Each structure stands twice: as structure tokens, then as C-alpha cells.
mmCIF file of C-alpha atoms in Angstrom:
data_model
loop_
_atom_site.group_PDB
_atom_site.id
_atom_site.type_symbol
_atom_site.label_atom_id
_atom_site.label_comp_id
_atom_site.label_asym_id
_atom_site.label_seq_id
_atom_site.Cartn_x
_atom_site.Cartn_y
_atom_site.Cartn_z
ATOM 1 C CA MET O 1 -6.509 -34.054 22.967
ATOM 2 C CA LEU O 2 -8.084 -30.732 23.425
ATOM 3 C CA LYS O 3 -4.130 -29.445 23.390
ATOM 4 C CA LYS O 4 -3.893 -31.125 19.683
ATOM 5 C CA ALA O 5 -6.847 -29.617 18.577
ATOM 6 C CA LEU O 6 -5.360 -26.645 19.665
ATOM 7 C CA LYS O 7 -2.002 -26.940 18.296
ATOM 8 C CA TYR O 8 -4.096 -27.467 15.075
ATOM 9 C CA ILE O 9 -6.588 -24.230 15.417
ATOM 10 C CA LEU O 10 -3.395 -22.456 16.008
ATOM 11 C CA LYS O 11 -1.342 -23.944 12.803
ATOM 12 C CA PHE O 12 -4.855 -22.843 10.782
ATOM 13 C CA LEU O 13 -4.495 -19.447 11.740
ATOM 14 C CA LEU O 14 -0.689 -18.781 11.644
ATOM 15 C CA PHE O 15 -1.747 -20.337 8.126
ATOM 16 C CA CYS O 16 -4.388 -17.782 7.042
ATOM 17 C CA LEU O 17 -2.719 -14.939 8.653
ATOM 18 C CA LEU O 18 0.500 -15.628 6.569
ATOM 19 C CA THR O 19 -2.053 -16.459 3.056
ATOM 20 C CA ILE O 20 -3.791 -12.773 3.984
ATOM 21 C CA VAL O 21 -0.780 -10.762 4.523
ATOM 22 C CA THR O 22 1.442 -11.824 2.218
ATOM 23 C CA GLN O 23 -0.633 -14.485 -0.341
ATOM 24 C CA ILE O 24 2.811 -17.137 -0.320
ATOM 25 C CA GLY O 25 3.421 -16.852 3.014
ATOM 26 C CA GLY O 26 0.493 -19.784 3.409
ATOM 27 C CA ILE O 27 2.165 -22.404 0.816
ATOM 28 C CA ILE O 28 4.942 -21.658 2.534
ATOM 29 C CA TYR O 29 4.494 -22.619 6.138
ATOM 30 C CA LEU O 30 2.067 -25.533 5.037
ATOM 31 C CA ILE O 31 5.264 -26.703 3.061
ATOM 32 C CA VAL O 32 7.612 -26.413 5.191
ATOM 33 C CA GLU O 33 5.556 -27.751 8.359
ATOM 34 C CA ILE O 34 5.099 -30.931 6.341
ATOM 35 C CA ALA O 35 8.654 -31.119 5.500
ATOM 36 C CA LEU O 36 9.596 -31.496 8.818
ATOM 37 C CA LYS O 37 9.958 -34.155 10.551
ATOM 38 C CA LYS O 38 8.681 -33.344 13.978
ATOM 39 C CA ASN O 39 11.221 -35.626 15.988
ATOM 40 C CA SER O 40 14.543 -33.841 14.572
ATOM 41 C CA ASN O 41 16.292 -31.404 17.497
ATOM 42 C CA ARG O 42 15.137 -28.105 18.576
ATOM 43 C CA TYR O 43 12.477 -28.193 15.348
ATOM 44 C CA ARG O 44 10.108 -25.468 16.060
ATOM 45 C CA ILE O 45 14.162 -23.281 15.599
ATOM 46 C CA LYS O 46 15.016 -25.126 12.701
ATOM 47 C CA LYS O 47 11.289 -24.413 11.286
ATOM 48 C CA VAL O 48 11.671 -20.567 11.948
ATOM 49 C CA GLY O 49 15.322 -20.283 10.248
ATOM 50 C CA ILE O 50 13.577 -22.580 7.278
ATOM 51 C CA PHE O 51 10.814 -21.085 6.807
ATOM 52 C CA THR O 52 12.718 -17.270 6.785
ATOM 53 C CA ILE O 53 15.492 -17.989 4.517
ATOM 54 C CA SER O 54 12.984 -20.365 2.483
ATOM 55 C CA TYR O 55 10.435 -16.764 2.202
ATOM 56 C CA THR O 56 13.490 -14.530 1.561
ATOM 57 C CA ILE O 57 14.478 -16.671 -1.417
ATOM 58 C CA ILE O 58 11.179 -16.930 -3.304
ATOM 59 C CA THR O 59 10.452 -13.224 -2.489
ATOM 60 C CA PHE O 60 13.000 -11.936 -4.068
ATOM 61 C CA PHE O 61 14.918 -14.315 -5.958
ATOM 62 C CA ILE O 62 11.842 -16.357 -7.666
ATOM 63 C CA ILE O 63 8.594 -14.600 -7.440
ATOM 64 C CA PRO O 64 9.521 -10.914 -9.569
ATOM 65 C CA TYR O 65 10.395 -14.489 -12.512
ATOM 66 C CA LEU O 66 7.154 -16.371 -11.742
ATOM 67 C CA ALA O 67 5.062 -12.846 -11.735
ATOM 68 C CA PRO O 68 5.102 -12.209 -14.651
ATOM 69 C CA VAL O 69 3.135 -15.088 -16.892
ATOM 70 C CA PHE O 70 0.608 -13.817 -14.579
ATOM 71 C CA GLY O 71 0.238 -10.302 -16.156
ATOM 72 C CA ARG O 72 2.190 -7.953 -13.289
ATOM 73 C CA GLU O 73 5.205 -7.032 -12.818
ATOM 74 C CA LYS O 74 7.302 -5.935 -9.575
ATOM 75 C CA ILE O 75 8.205 -2.314 -9.107
ATOM 76 C CA LYS O 76 11.875 -1.292 -9.628
ATOM 77 C CA ASP O 77 13.186 1.665 -7.468
ATOM 78 C CA THR O 78 14.969 4.131 -8.856
ATOM 79 C CA ASN O 79 16.930 7.461 -8.364
ATOM 80 C CA GLN O 80 12.807 8.415 -9.348
ATOM 81 C CA ILE O 81 10.721 6.492 -7.466
ATOM 82 C CA GLU O 82 10.585 3.996 -4.606
ATOM 83 C CA ALA O 83 8.824 1.890 -2.308
ATOM 84 C CA HIS O 84 7.589 3.749 1.326
ATOM 85 C CA THR O 85 9.026 0.912 3.304
ATOM 86 C CA PHE O 86 10.834 -2.214 2.705
ATOM 87 C CA PHE O 87 7.772 -3.924 4.260
ATOM 88 C CA THR O 88 5.661 -3.570 1.492
ATOM 89 C CA LYS O 89 8.462 -5.440 -0.954
ATOM 90 C CA LEU O 90 8.842 -8.522 1.584
ATOM 91 C CA LEU O 91 5.216 -8.308 2.053
ATOM 92 C CA ASN O 92 4.859 -8.713 -1.777
ATOM 93 C CA ARG O 93 2.764 -5.513 -2.200
ATOM 94 C CA ASN O 94 5.146 -3.987 -4.141
ATOM 95 C CA TYR O 95 3.460 -5.357 -8.428
ATOM 96 C CA VAL O 96 0.932 -3.899 -10.479
ATOM 97 C CA ASN O 97 0.741 -4.827 -14.790
ATOM 98 C CA PRO O 98 3.480 -3.336 -17.430
ATOM 99 C CA ARG O 99 0.755 -0.730 -18.304
ATOM 100 C CA LEU O 100 -0.044 0.993 -14.200
ATOM 101 C CA HIS O 101 4.050 -0.404 -13.999
ATOM 102 C CA THR O 102 4.733 1.860 -17.208
ATOM 103 C CA THR O 103 2.356 5.079 -15.823
ATOM 104 C CA LEU O 104 4.295 5.528 -13.190
ATOM 105 C CA TYR O 105 7.156 5.737 -14.675
ATOM 106 C CA GLU O 106 5.693 9.054 -16.428
ATOM 107 C CA ILE O 107 4.043 10.201 -13.542
ATOM 108 C CA ALA O 108 7.739 10.182 -11.591
ATOM 109 C CA ASP O 109 8.934 11.887 -14.532
ATOM 110 C CA SER O 110 6.804 14.263 -14.536
ATOM 111 C CA LEU O 111 7.173 15.048 -10.649
ATOM 112 C CA GLU O 112 10.078 15.060 -10.377
ATOM 113 C CA LYS O 113 11.037 17.584 -14.219
ATOM 114 C CA SER O 114 8.374 20.629 -11.493
ATOM 115 C CA ASN O 115 10.522 19.171 -8.206
ATOM 116 C CA PRO O 116 13.529 18.044 -8.975
ATOM 117 C CA GLY O 117 15.541 15.288 -6.536
ATOM 118 C CA LEU O 118 11.340 15.125 -6.061
ATOM 119 C CA LYS O 119 10.254 10.834 -5.766
ATOM 120 C CA LEU O 120 7.846 8.837 -6.485
ATOM 121 C CA VAL O 121 6.542 7.057 -2.569
ATOM 122 C CA TYR O 122 4.113 4.870 -3.237
ATOM 123 C CA LEU O 123 2.811 2.593 -0.819
ATOM 124 C CA ASP O 124 0.085 -0.943 -1.577
ATOM 125 C CA ALA O 125 -0.190 -1.625 -5.285
ATOM 126 C CA ASN O 126 -1.036 -5.870 -4.786
ATOM 127 C CA PHE O 127 -0.234 -8.261 -4.993
ATOM 128 C CA PRO O 128 1.748 -10.443 -7.764
ATOM 129 C CA PHE O 129 -0.612 -13.965 -8.533
ATOM 130 C CA ILE O 130 -4.025 -14.438 -8.952
ATOM 131 C CA ASN O 131 -6.741 -11.280 -10.307
ATOM 132 C CA ASP O 132 -9.583 -10.469 -6.825
ATOM 133 C CA PHE O 133 -7.146 -12.061 -4.407
ATOM 134 C CA PRO O 134 -8.133 -9.429 -1.557
ATOM 135 C CA LEU O 135 -5.363 -7.056 -0.497
ATOM 136 C CA LEU O 136 -6.659 -6.306 3.020
ATOM 137 C CA PRO O 137 -7.332 -4.428 4.189
ATOM 138 C CA HIS O 138 -8.073 -2.592 0.554
ATOM 139 C CA LEU O 139 -11.976 -2.611 -1.586
ATOM 140 C CA SER O 140 -10.228 -3.168 -3.930
ATOM 141 C CA HIS O 141 -5.971 -3.858 -5.113
ATOM 142 C CA ASN O 142 -6.351 -7.514 -6.450
ATOM 143 C CA ASP O 143 -6.704 -6.468 -10.062
ATOM 144 C CA GLY O 144 -3.027 -4.984 -11.031
ATOM 145 C CA LYS O 145 -4.572 -2.239 -11.449
ATOM 146 C CA LYS O 146 -4.574 0.128 -8.494
ATOM 147 C CA ILE O 147 -1.812 1.964 -6.038
ATOM 148 C CA ASP O 148 -1.719 4.167 -3.509
ATOM 149 C CA ILE O 149 0.836 7.645 -3.550
ATOM 150 C CA SER O 150 1.932 9.404 -0.788
ATOM 151 C CA PHE O 151 1.473 12.404 -0.512
ATOM 152 C CA ILE O 152 4.485 14.287 0.307
ATOM 153 C CA TYR O 153 5.872 17.380 2.625
ATOM 154 C CA ARG O 154 7.908 19.802 3.180
ATOM 155 C CA ASP O 155 9.658 20.960 6.407
ATOM 156 C CA GLU O 156 10.283 23.610 8.278
ATOM 157 C CA GLU O 157 12.133 25.376 6.483
ATOM 158 C CA TYR O 158 10.122 25.078 3.968
ATOM 159 C CA ASN O 159 12.348 22.602 1.958
ATOM 160 C CA ILE O 160 10.301 20.040 0.085
ATOM 161 C CA VAL O 161 10.925 16.220 1.255
ATOM 162 C CA ASN O 162 10.063 12.553 0.583
ATOM 163 C CA LYS O 163 10.296 11.924 3.732
ATOM 164 C CA LYS O 164 6.437 10.924 5.303
ATOM 165 C CA PRO O 165 4.803 11.638 8.321
ATOM 166 C CA SER O 166 4.353 7.920 8.960
ATOM 167 C CA ILE O 167 6.028 4.453 9.280
ATOM 168 C CA SER O 168 3.915 2.618 7.120
ATOM 169 C CA GLY O 169 2.714 6.405 4.828
ATOM 170 C CA TYR O 170 -1.162 5.492 5.898
ATOM 171 C CA GLY O 171 -2.652 6.951 8.895
ATOM 172 C CA VAL O 172 -1.474 11.130 9.317
ATOM 173 C CA PHE O 173 -4.362 12.666 8.026
ATOM 174 C CA GLU O 174 -4.450 16.026 6.680
ATOM 175 C CA SER O 175 -7.683 16.895 8.043
ATOM 176 C CA PRO O 176 -9.943 19.487 6.213
ATOM 177 C CA SER O 177 -10.639 22.636 7.893
ATOM 178 C CA LYS O 178 -13.622 25.362 9.577
ATOM 179 C CA GLN O 179 -14.484 26.137 6.886
ATOM 180 C CA GLU O 180 -13.707 23.641 3.959
ATOM 181 C CA TYR O 181 -16.832 21.315 3.316
ATOM 182 C CA GLN O 182 -16.414 18.673 6.168
ATOM 183 C CA GLN O 183 -17.056 14.680 4.140
ATOM 184 C CA THR O 184 -15.072 12.912 6.427
ATOM 185 C CA LYS O 185 -17.052 14.352 9.993
ATOM 186 C CA ILE O 186 -20.411 12.941 7.418
ATOM 187 C CA CYS O 187 -18.884 8.992 6.911
ATOM 188 C CA LYS O 188 -18.121 9.446 10.449
ATOM 189 C CA GLN O 189 -21.827 10.407 11.539
ATOM 190 C CA SER O 190 -23.329 8.043 9.357
ATOM 191 C CA GLY O 191 -22.271 4.905 11.577
ATOM 192 C CA TYR O 192 -19.191 4.478 9.061
ATOM 193 C CA TRP O 193 -16.578 3.353 11.101
ATOM 194 C CA LYS O 194 -14.419 1.770 9.206
ATOM 195 C CA TYR O 195 -13.685 5.146 7.786
ATOM 196 C CA GLY O 196 -11.147 6.522 9.461
ATOM 197 C CA PHE O 197 -9.724 3.018 10.030
ATOM 198 C CA THR O 198 -5.693 3.475 8.852
ATOM 199 C CA LYS O 199 -5.444 5.681 11.496
ATOM 200 C CA TYR O 200 -4.876 2.217 13.778
ATOM 201 C CA ILE O 201 -2.313 1.023 11.040
ATOM 202 C CA THR O 202 0.452 4.365 11.117
ATOM 203 C CA PHE O 203 2.691 1.506 12.738
ATOM 204 C CA GLY O 204 4.578 4.286 14.584
ATOM 205 C CA THR O 205 5.153 8.174 13.384
ATOM 206 C CA ILE O 206 7.306 9.386 12.739
ATOM 207 C CA ASN O 207 8.582 13.835 11.245
ATOM 208 C CA LYS O 208 6.620 15.163 13.017
ATOM 209 C CA SER O 209 7.666 18.194 12.577
ATOM 210 C CA LEU O 210 6.522 18.442 8.296
ATOM 211 C CA LYS O 211 3.623 19.616 6.734
ATOM 212 C CA PHE O 212 1.856 19.509 4.473
ATOM 213 C CA SER O 213 3.032 20.638 0.873
ATOM 214 C CA GLU O 214 -0.517 21.005 -1.800
ATOM 215 C CA LYS O 215 2.472 23.061 -4.213
ATOM 216 C CA ALA O 216 4.546 19.952 -4.797
ATOM 217 C CA THR O 217 1.650 17.014 -4.373
ATOM 218 C CA LYS O 218 -0.614 19.161 -6.473
ATOM 219 C CA ASP O 219 2.127 19.516 -8.860
ATOM 220 C CA LEU O 220 1.477 15.070 -8.019
ATOM 221 C CA LEU O 221 -1.865 15.267 -8.534
ATOM 222 C CA LEU O 222 -1.748 17.242 -11.860
ATOM 223 C CA ALA O 223 0.907 14.540 -13.282
ATOM 224 C CA ILE O 224 -0.540 11.865 -12.397
ATOM 225 C CA VAL O 225 -4.535 12.764 -14.121
ATOM 226 C CA LYS O 226 -2.864 13.465 -17.343
ATOM 227 C CA GLN O 227 -1.999 10.055 -17.682
ATOM 228 C CA LYS O 228 -4.602 9.056 -20.360
ATOM 229 C CA GLN O 229 -4.196 5.519 -18.698
ATOM 230 C CA VAL O 230 -5.537 6.733 -15.311
ATOM 231 C CA ASN O 231 -9.460 6.848 -15.647
ATOM 232 C CA THR O 232 -10.262 7.434 -11.806
ATOM 233 C CA THR O 233 -7.843 8.935 -8.471
ATOM 234 C CA PHE O 234 -9.763 8.982 -5.015
ATOM 235 C CA ILE O 235 -8.357 11.586 -3.034
ATOM 236 C CA GLU O 236 -11.009 13.469 -0.027
ATOM 237 C CA PRO O 237 -13.495 16.051 -1.858
ATOM 238 C CA HIS O 238 -11.956 19.349 0.511
ATOM 239 C CA LEU O 239 -8.416 18.879 -0.360
ATOM 240 C CA ARG O 240 -10.279 17.477 -3.974
ATOM 241 C CA HIS O 241 -11.301 22.212 -3.152
ATOM 242 C CA ARG O 242 -8.690 23.248 -1.676
ATOM 243 C CA LEU O 243 -5.368 21.961 -4.052
ATOM 244 C CA GLY O 244 -7.677 23.787 -7.147
ATOM 245 C CA ILE O 245 -8.052 20.651 -9.915
ATOM 246 C CA GLN O 246 -10.391 20.301 -11.460
ATOM 247 C CA SER O 247 -11.458 17.315 -13.500
ATOM 248 C CA HIS O 248 -12.960 14.406 -14.218
ATOM 249 C CA LYS O 249 -10.745 11.834 -12.588
ATOM 250 C CA ILE O 250 -10.739 12.662 -10.129
ATOM 251 C CA ARG O 251 -13.573 10.980 -7.265
ATOM 252 C CA PHE O 252 -14.943 10.448 -3.886
ATOM 253 C CA GLN O 253 -14.549 6.885 -2.954
ATOM 254 C CA GLY O 254 -17.443 7.260 -0.423
ATOM 255 C CA CYS O 255 -17.813 5.793 2.996
ATOM 256 C CA GLN O 256 -18.177 1.851 2.490
ATOM 257 C CA ALA O 257 -13.692 2.809 1.973
ATOM 258 C CA VAL O 258 -11.459 4.631 3.604
ATOM 259 C CA ARG O 259 -11.065 8.580 4.565
ATOM 260 C CA HIS O 260 -8.597 9.813 1.353
ATOM 261 C CA ASP O 261 -7.127 12.376 3.465
ATOM 262 C CA ASP O 262 -3.200 10.610 3.490
ATOM 263 C CA HIS O 263 -3.129 9.311 0.285
ATOM 264 C CA ILE O 264 -4.116 9.384 -3.331
ATOM 265 C CA HIS O 265 -5.815 6.371 -4.601
ATOM 266 C CA LEU O 266 -5.137 6.081 -8.793
ATOM 267 C CA GLN O 267 -6.404 3.174 -10.831
ATOM 268 C CA ILE O 268 -5.864 2.464 -14.421
ATOM 269 C CA ARG O 269 -8.520 1.471 -16.977
#
């Protein structure tokens, strides 16, 4: 009896995890669990195989056509814009509403004009369905109007590149110097433990020789704030001061959120 109860608890936890991470994974898992006969040969192997195939087909060939019913569109990768990692797309975190979709391509076009060959690289956006469905660990990516954009970096030869210093795109911070405002230190000393949480979700650092490009990131931030649809951009105060950009759209996100000296958060009206 205890073994059976434990099995159902584990299945419930797996359902919750798949739902939290991908939005649709839990539902697909539940359907496969109900549909597949438990006394069939190689039950577990079949379940994993059927789930994997079903999830892949639904994610890449069905959801992009269903999402517009809920006011969302899949971000299309082009020569000017792309997801930093394939997993953003695999986990259905690459959806925005049509106005933000258009705005992203306008930002990418402006960035490419000032920096030929440079792409707008995005991180987490939103799930394809249902407003107010949380996209963890983010606090506000739940209405199709928000997206995280990666900083821009240069290599050892000072060439501006599309590469990033971590696998996830998060967690490698451009911390304040001793002469800059220490907002990150203030938040941590005030007990906001979650503030630096993204350092635990880099999933590994790569391209360790890359350096933050002030010039190209400033160009990106200017391209963002000049868009009429954009009403708020989050970046740490020391970087706003370092880049020398004055705009009422650039704000500090508060200590209750994660720190924003590893990416730019933007949202539209």
C-alpha cells in the first residue's frame, strides 16, 4: 500500500514539474499515463518514447498554430534575432503577443544597422497559453508582454560577437566596480536571498574569455527605449550610470526580483 501511494506521489510531482517548466508537459504526461496500458510489454520504455514523441510534435508543429487563439505568437528566428538556447524553444518559453513580436524585430533591425552582423539574442519570453500562468522563476512573464534580452559581449580581439558567457544566458553578472553604486550589495545585505539566485542557473559557463561590451550593449538599450511600445526596461543602476543613458523607461526592478546585471528585461504597454 505504501509503495503504491509513493508511486502516485512521484507521478503527481512529475506532472507538476513538467507543467511548471513547460506549461503543456504535465497534460501530455497525464494523457500518455491514462492511455497506455500498464500491463503492456516494456511499459516504461514505451511511456518515455510516446511522451517524448508526442511532446516534440505538439511543441513544434501544433502549439505555434494554437497560440494565436490565446493572443500569443512564436518568436521566429531570423538572421537578426534568435533564442540563445534551443531549450527556450523546447520548453515553450518563446512566445509573446503580436505587438511585442513586432517590437522585437524593430529593435533587432535598429541594432543590426548600428552593429552589422549582430543579432538580438533573447532568453525567456512567455508561455503560449493563458494570462497569469507563471513562468518560473520569473515574477512577471505571464501575459505575453515581457521578455529578457541578453547583454552583448566582445572577444579577446575586441570583436563584438553573438556568443554568451553561460549556457542558459543568465547568472554571469557584470558587477559594480568599487566606484559604482552598490545596489546589488544593498539588496543582499537587506536579506533578499533570491536577488542573486540566477547564478545557480547558468547550467555551466562557456566562452569565459568574453567581456561585457559597453558600446554594443548601449546601442541595444537605446534601440529598446526608443520603441514607443516599450514602457519599462529593467537593468541594474550601476549599469545604467555606466552606459550613460537617461530615459524614464529604464528602471530598477527592486530587491524582491532577481538582479539585472546579466540581462535586460523589457516589457510593453
